[in-house]
């Protein structure tokens, strides 16, 4: 096996998964003390928002891999995730050297100690930025742009309830290094990710989707951003058909599809599966034709997953 260490974000990578892994791999290789031999890789293609960020800063998506062992690599570093079902296919068979994340810790076990940083901040990129400062390593302009993009994406331009007070300072400093106007660039990037008309229903429910184990149930929670929820709901029949097909193919017990309005900070929740009562109880609403409006909800991590976890555990 090679002494190389893979660094990657989660499956179906979003902008923070790509930006944080690119930046942390660079930092790991350029530390003045304890430098590593890492390669950043991706577990899937870039979405339109991420591609906009990559194009803006003149960078390319890391190469896509499916397995570490098949690449001759047996040690990995995870960013923006820790749950095994969201990670590389052979995650249980490799050594996890480190984790940099801002999500809950679940379904996670290792045979050996590791470096692990998990903080309740707006993005994994926020953590990586501070690690650059701690190590005294200069941040390349493009990587500053990608970390900024990851923070903007995960906090909806610092408007999500997941935004930590420290994220405002981080965003300002990263924007200065990247040479962009925070508000102008952030809005342009978010809008780039809302071009949904050209995508099939199957693509829409898979753009940003994660699987969670909730009290023995396998629950898929997907999210898309838009500036027009009614426009997306016009495709509800096709979306429901795609969701049912995905559930049958992957044995999901429930599929929760979150359609988020990035302008007005609300979401429509579509639920199909075995536990609509649990979903209704989680959000205190009544589903009609398998969907309901959820005022003020924009964050899957803070406003959907914890509520569903509690409801499924009741």
Short mmCIF file of C-alpha atoms in Angstrom, two decimals:
data_model
loop_
_atom_site.label_atom_id
_atom_site.label_comp_id
_atom_site.label_asym_id
_atom_site.label_seq_id
_atom_site.Cartn_x
_atom_site.Cartn_y
_atom_site.Cartn_z
CA UNK A 1 0.00 0.00 0.00
CA UNK A 2 1.03 3.59 -0.65
CA UNK A 3 1.88 6.01 2.15
CA UNK A 4 -0.53 8.45 0.52
CA UNK A 5 -3.55 9.63 2.52
CA UNK A 6 -6.82 10.45 0.77
CA UNK A 7 -8.73 13.54 1.90
CA UNK A 8 -12.38 13.79 0.89
CA UNK A 9 -15.82 15.07 1.81
CA UNK A 10 -19.05 13.09 1.76
CA UNK A 11 -20.89 11.31 -1.06
CA UNK A 12 -22.96 13.57 -3.30
CA UNK A 13 -20.50 16.32 -2.42
CA UNK A 14 -21.70 19.87 -1.90
CA UNK A 15 -19.58 23.00 -2.03
CA UNK A 16 -18.37 22.72 1.57
CA UNK A 17 -17.40 19.06 1.12
CA UNK A 18 -15.28 19.97 -1.90
CA UNK A 19 -13.88 23.25 -0.58
CA UNK A 20 -12.97 21.97 2.89
CA UNK A 21 -11.28 18.84 1.54
CA UNK A 22 -9.28 20.74 -1.08
CA UNK A 23 -8.09 23.24 1.50
CA UNK A 24 -7.34 20.71 4.23
CA UNK A 25 -5.34 18.52 1.88
CA UNK A 26 -3.23 21.53 0.88
CA UNK A 27 -2.74 22.52 4.52
CA UNK A 28 -1.79 18.96 5.51
CA UNK A 29 0.88 18.89 2.81
CA UNK A 30 2.33 22.32 3.67
CA UNK A 31 2.49 22.29 7.46
CA UNK A 32 5.90 23.49 8.67
CA UNK A 33 5.89 20.60 11.16
CA UNK A 34 4.26 17.23 10.57
CA UNK A 35 3.49 17.61 6.87
CA UNK A 36 1.68 14.67 5.30
CA UNK A 37 1.48 13.13 1.84
CA UNK A 38 -2.18 13.63 0.99
CA UNK A 39 -4.27 13.75 -2.16
CA UNK A 40 -7.66 15.38 -2.23
CA UNK A 41 -10.29 13.31 -4.04
CA UNK A 42 -14.04 13.58 -4.49
CA UNK A 43 -16.75 10.97 -3.99
CA UNK A 44 -18.89 12.32 -6.82
CA UNK A 45 -19.22 15.05 -9.44
CA UNK A 46 -19.64 18.75 -8.66
CA UNK A 47 -23.10 20.25 -8.59
CA UNK A 48 -23.75 23.51 -10.46
CA UNK A 49 -23.12 25.69 -7.44
CA UNK A 50 -19.78 24.02 -6.72
CA UNK A 51 -18.80 24.16 -10.38
CA UNK A 52 -19.53 27.90 -10.36
CA UNK A 53 -17.12 28.31 -7.45
CA UNK A 54 -14.44 26.17 -9.10
CA UNK A 55 -14.75 28.09 -12.36
CA UNK A 56 -14.66 31.45 -10.58
CA UNK A 57 -11.37 30.65 -8.88
CA UNK A 58 -9.80 28.77 -11.79
CA UNK A 59 -9.70 25.38 -10.09
CA UNK A 60 -10.64 21.86 -11.13
CA UNK A 61 -12.71 19.30 -9.29
CA UNK A 62 -10.49 16.70 -7.59
CA UNK A 63 -10.52 13.34 -9.32
CA UNK A 64 -13.48 11.15 -8.43
CA UNK A 65 -12.83 7.82 -6.68
CA UNK A 66 -15.15 5.06 -5.48
CA UNK A 67 -12.80 3.05 -3.25
CA UNK A 68 -9.60 3.80 -1.32
CA UNK A 69 -8.26 0.26 -1.38
CA UNK A 70 -8.69 -0.01 -5.14
CA UNK A 71 -6.46 3.07 -5.42
CA UNK A 72 -3.80 1.49 -3.21
CA UNK A 73 -4.64 3.76 -0.27
CA UNK A 74 -5.44 2.51 3.22
CA UNK A 75 -5.50 5.75 5.25
CA UNK A 76 -8.01 8.59 4.89
CA UNK A 77 -9.01 11.95 6.32
CA UNK A 78 -12.68 12.95 6.29
CA UNK A 79 -14.00 16.49 6.01
CA UNK A 80 -17.61 17.68 6.32
CA UNK A 81 -18.87 14.27 7.46
CA UNK A 82 -18.21 11.36 9.77
CA UNK A 83 -21.13 8.96 9.39
CA UNK A 84 -19.97 5.84 7.58
CA UNK A 85 -23.01 5.58 5.28
CA UNK A 86 -22.11 9.02 3.87
CA UNK A 87 -18.47 8.15 3.23
CA UNK A 88 -16.32 6.19 0.78
CA UNK A 89 -17.53 2.68 -0.04
CA UNK A 90 -14.77 0.87 1.90
CA UNK A 91 -14.60 3.25 4.86
CA UNK A 92 -14.87 0.35 7.33
CA UNK A 93 -11.74 -1.25 5.86
CA UNK A 94 -9.35 1.70 6.02
CA UNK A 95 -7.62 3.67 8.77
CA UNK A 96 -9.20 7.03 9.54
CA UNK A 97 -6.31 9.39 10.30
CA UNK A 98 -8.47 12.41 11.03
CA UNK A 99 -11.86 14.12 10.79
CA UNK A 100 -12.76 17.79 10.36
CA UNK A 101 -16.51 18.22 10.60
CA UNK A 102 -19.39 20.38 11.82
CA UNK A 103 -22.16 17.75 12.01
CA UNK A 104 -23.37 15.37 14.69
CA UNK A 105 -21.18 12.33 15.37
CA UNK A 106 -23.04 9.10 14.66
CA UNK A 107 -22.38 5.57 13.40
CA UNK A 108 -18.67 6.24 13.87
CA UNK A 109 -16.11 3.82 15.28
CA UNK A 110 -12.36 3.48 14.80
CA UNK A 111 -9.84 0.85 15.83
CA UNK A 112 -7.17 3.42 16.66
CA UNK A 113 -6.98 6.99 18.00
CA UNK A 114 -7.25 9.79 15.48
CA UNK A 115 -7.13 13.55 15.07
CA UNK A 116 -10.73 14.76 15.26
CA UNK A 117 -12.13 18.27 15.21
CA UNK A 118 -15.91 18.62 15.32
CA UNK A 119 -17.35 22.06 16.04
CA UNK A 120 -20.89 23.51 15.83
CA UNK A 121 -19.98 26.17 13.27
CA UNK A 122 -21.47 27.02 9.90
CA UNK A 123 -19.18 24.92 7.74
CA UNK A 124 -16.23 22.55 7.79
CA UNK A 125 -14.42 25.21 5.78
CA UNK A 126 -14.69 27.56 8.77
CA UNK A 127 -12.71 25.07 10.84
CA UNK A 128 -10.12 24.50 8.13
CA UNK A 129 -9.59 28.26 7.79
CA UNK A 130 -8.74 28.55 11.47
CA UNK A 131 -6.37 25.60 11.16
CA UNK A 132 -4.48 27.51 8.46
CA UNK A 133 -4.11 30.43 10.86
CA UNK A 134 -2.96 28.17 13.70
CA UNK A 135 -0.34 26.53 11.48
CA UNK A 136 0.86 29.82 10.02
CA UNK A 137 0.40 28.57 6.45
CA UNK A 138 -0.42 31.13 3.76
CA UNK A 139 -3.74 30.49 2.04
CA UNK A 140 -3.75 30.48 -1.78
CA UNK A 141 -6.36 32.80 -3.25
CA UNK A 142 -8.30 30.02 -4.96
CA UNK A 143 -8.53 27.89 -1.83
CA UNK A 144 -9.68 30.90 0.16
CA UNK A 145 -12.41 31.26 -2.45
CA UNK A 146 -13.43 27.63 -2.11
CA UNK A 147 -13.55 27.79 1.68
CA UNK A 148 -15.59 30.98 1.43
CA UNK A 149 -17.90 29.23 -1.03
CA UNK A 150 -18.36 26.31 1.34
CA UNK A 151 -19.28 28.66 4.17
CA UNK A 152 -21.68 30.66 1.98
CA UNK A 153 -23.32 27.48 0.72
CA UNK A 154 -23.86 25.87 4.12
CA UNK A 155 -25.14 29.06 5.77
CA UNK A 156 -27.07 30.48 2.80
CA UNK A 157 -24.88 33.57 2.85
CA UNK A 158 -24.75 33.71 6.66
CA UNK A 159 -28.56 33.67 7.01
CA UNK A 160 -29.06 30.08 8.17
CA UNK A 161 -29.53 29.32 11.89
CA UNK A 162 -26.44 27.13 11.59
CA UNK A 163 -24.33 30.28 11.20
CA UNK A 164 -21.99 30.67 14.18
CA UNK A 165 -21.04 34.15 15.42
CA UNK A 166 -17.44 33.50 14.39
CA UNK A 167 -18.49 32.73 10.79
CA UNK A 168 -19.09 36.41 9.97
CA UNK A 169 -15.45 37.25 10.66
CA UNK A 170 -14.26 34.14 8.82
CA UNK A 171 -16.35 35.04 5.76
CA UNK A 172 -15.06 38.62 5.70
CA UNK A 173 -11.43 37.54 5.95
CA UNK A 174 -11.77 34.81 3.34
CA UNK A 175 -13.50 37.21 0.93
CA UNK A 176 -10.58 39.61 1.29
CA UNK A 177 -8.04 36.89 0.53
CA UNK A 178 -10.13 35.59 -2.37
CA UNK A 179 -10.57 39.09 -3.78
CA UNK A 180 -14.36 39.01 -4.07
CA UNK A 181 -17.26 41.03 -2.72
CA UNK A 182 -18.92 38.77 -0.16
CA UNK A 183 -22.54 39.71 -0.88
CA UNK A 184 -22.25 39.93 -4.67
CA UNK A 185 -20.27 36.73 -5.08
CA UNK A 186 -22.35 34.85 -2.51
CA UNK A 187 -25.67 35.65 -4.15
CA UNK A 188 -24.33 34.79 -7.62
CA UNK A 189 -23.01 31.46 -6.38
CA UNK A 190 -26.25 30.51 -4.62
CA UNK A 191 -28.32 31.42 -7.67
CA UNK A 192 -26.05 29.25 -9.83
CA UNK A 193 -27.22 26.29 -7.78
CA UNK A 194 -30.93 26.98 -8.29
CA UNK A 195 -31.11 26.20 -12.01
CA UNK A 196 -33.42 23.21 -11.63
CA UNK A 197 -35.48 23.30 -14.82
CA UNK A 198 -32.96 21.35 -16.87
CA UNK A 199 -32.67 18.54 -14.31
CA UNK A 200 -34.75 15.38 -14.23
CA UNK A 201 -36.77 14.44 -11.17
CA UNK A 202 -34.22 11.71 -10.47
CA UNK A 203 -31.43 14.28 -10.50
CA UNK A 204 -33.31 16.73 -8.29
CA UNK A 205 -33.83 14.27 -5.46
CA UNK A 206 -30.15 13.28 -5.58
CA UNK A 207 -28.39 16.66 -5.86
CA UNK A 208 -27.81 16.96 -2.12
CA UNK A 209 -28.98 13.86 -0.32
CA UNK A 210 -27.80 12.04 2.78
CA UNK A 211 -28.92 8.83 4.48
CA UNK A 212 -29.53 8.73 8.23
CA UNK A 213 -30.20 5.82 10.57
CA UNK A 214 -33.01 7.00 12.85
CA UNK A 215 -33.94 4.49 15.51
CA UNK A 216 -33.53 1.55 13.15
CA UNK A 217 -35.11 3.27 10.15
CA UNK A 218 -33.14 4.15 7.04
CA UNK A 219 -34.17 7.70 6.20
CA UNK A 220 -33.00 9.57 3.11
CA UNK A 221 -33.10 13.37 3.50
CA UNK A 222 -32.54 15.41 0.33
CA UNK A 223 -32.53 19.16 -0.25
CA UNK A 224 -32.62 21.49 -3.23
CA UNK A 225 -32.39 25.27 -3.24
CA UNK A 226 -34.67 27.39 -5.38
CA UNK A 227 -36.06 30.88 -5.75
CA UNK A 228 -39.51 29.52 -6.66
CA UNK A 229 -41.01 26.69 -4.59
CA UNK A 230 -44.30 26.56 -6.58
CA UNK A 231 -42.32 25.97 -9.76
CA UNK A 232 -40.71 22.90 -8.23
CA UNK A 233 -44.03 21.66 -6.85
CA UNK A 234 -45.46 21.70 -10.36
CA UNK A 235 -43.30 18.61 -10.87
CA UNK A 236 -44.55 16.89 -7.72
CA UNK A 237 -45.95 13.83 -9.50
CA UNK A 238 -42.63 13.16 -11.23
CA UNK A 239 -40.71 13.86 -8.04
CA UNK A 240 -42.81 11.40 -6.08
CA UNK A 241 -42.34 8.74 -8.74
CA UNK A 242 -38.56 9.25 -8.61
CA UNK A 243 -38.60 9.10 -4.81
CA UNK A 244 -40.59 5.86 -4.80
CA UNK A 245 -38.14 4.32 -7.27
CA UNK A 246 -35.17 5.40 -5.14
CA UNK A 247 -36.83 3.96 -2.03
CA UNK A 248 -37.42 0.63 -3.71
CA UNK A 249 -33.88 0.46 -5.09
CA UNK A 250 -32.15 1.39 -1.83
CA UNK A 251 -34.53 0.07 0.83
CA UNK A 252 -35.15 3.48 2.38
CA UNK A 253 -37.91 3.41 4.98
CA UNK A 254 -38.66 7.09 4.44
CA UNK A 255 -37.63 9.80 1.99
CA UNK A 256 -37.83 13.43 3.08
CA UNK A 257 -37.33 15.97 0.29
CA UNK A 258 -36.70 19.55 1.35
CA UNK A 259 -37.38 22.31 -1.23
CA UNK A 260 -35.77 25.46 0.15
CA UNK A 261 -36.49 29.04 -0.91
CA UNK A 262 -33.13 30.82 -0.49
CA UNK A 263 -34.70 34.28 -0.85
CA UNK A 264 -37.51 34.01 1.71
CA UNK A 265 -35.89 31.37 3.95
CA UNK A 266 -38.71 28.81 3.96
CA UNK A 267 -39.05 25.21 2.82
CA UNK A 268 -41.64 22.78 1.51
CA UNK A 269 -41.25 19.27 2.91
CA UNK A 270 -42.21 16.24 0.81
CA UNK A 271 -42.45 12.95 2.73
CA UNK A 272 -42.95 9.46 1.38
CA UNK A 273 -42.50 6.27 3.32
CA UNK A 274 -43.53 4.31 6.37
CA UNK A 275 -43.60 7.06 8.96
CA UNK A 276 -45.53 10.14 7.79
CA UNK A 277 -46.86 10.45 11.35
CA UNK A 278 -43.32 10.80 12.66
CA UNK A 279 -42.59 13.54 10.13
CA UNK A 280 -45.79 15.39 10.97
CA UNK A 281 -45.00 15.17 14.68
CA UNK A 282 -41.45 16.40 14.10
CA UNK A 283 -42.56 19.58 12.37
CA UNK A 284 -46.02 20.10 13.88
CA UNK A 285 -47.76 20.24 10.51
CA UNK A 286 -50.19 18.12 8.53
CA UNK A 287 -49.11 16.64 5.24
CA UNK A 288 -51.43 17.15 2.27
CA UNK A 289 -50.72 15.17 -0.89
CA UNK A 290 -47.50 14.08 0.87
CA UNK A 291 -46.12 17.60 1.41
CA UNK A 292 -46.39 20.59 3.73
CA UNK A 293 -44.94 24.08 4.17
CA UNK A 294 -42.30 24.59 6.88
CA UNK A 295 -41.87 28.27 7.65
CA UNK A 296 -38.37 29.53 8.42
CA UNK A 297 -36.64 26.22 7.73
CA UNK A 298 -33.51 26.32 5.60
CA UNK A 299 -31.08 24.01 7.40
CA UNK A 300 -31.26 20.24 7.11
CA UNK A 301 -28.63 19.88 9.83
CA UNK A 302 -30.28 22.08 12.45
CA UNK A 303 -33.96 22.32 11.52
CA UNK A 304 -34.74 18.89 10.08
CA UNK A 305 -32.40 16.11 11.22
CA UNK A 306 -32.60 16.79 15.00
CA UNK A 307 -36.39 17.11 14.91
CA UNK A 308 -36.76 13.90 12.93
CA UNK A 309 -34.31 12.10 15.21
CA UNK A 310 -36.33 13.06 18.26
CA UNK A 311 -39.63 12.11 16.64
CA UNK A 312 -38.38 8.74 15.42
CA UNK A 313 -37.03 7.99 18.90
CA UNK A 314 -40.39 8.68 20.57
#
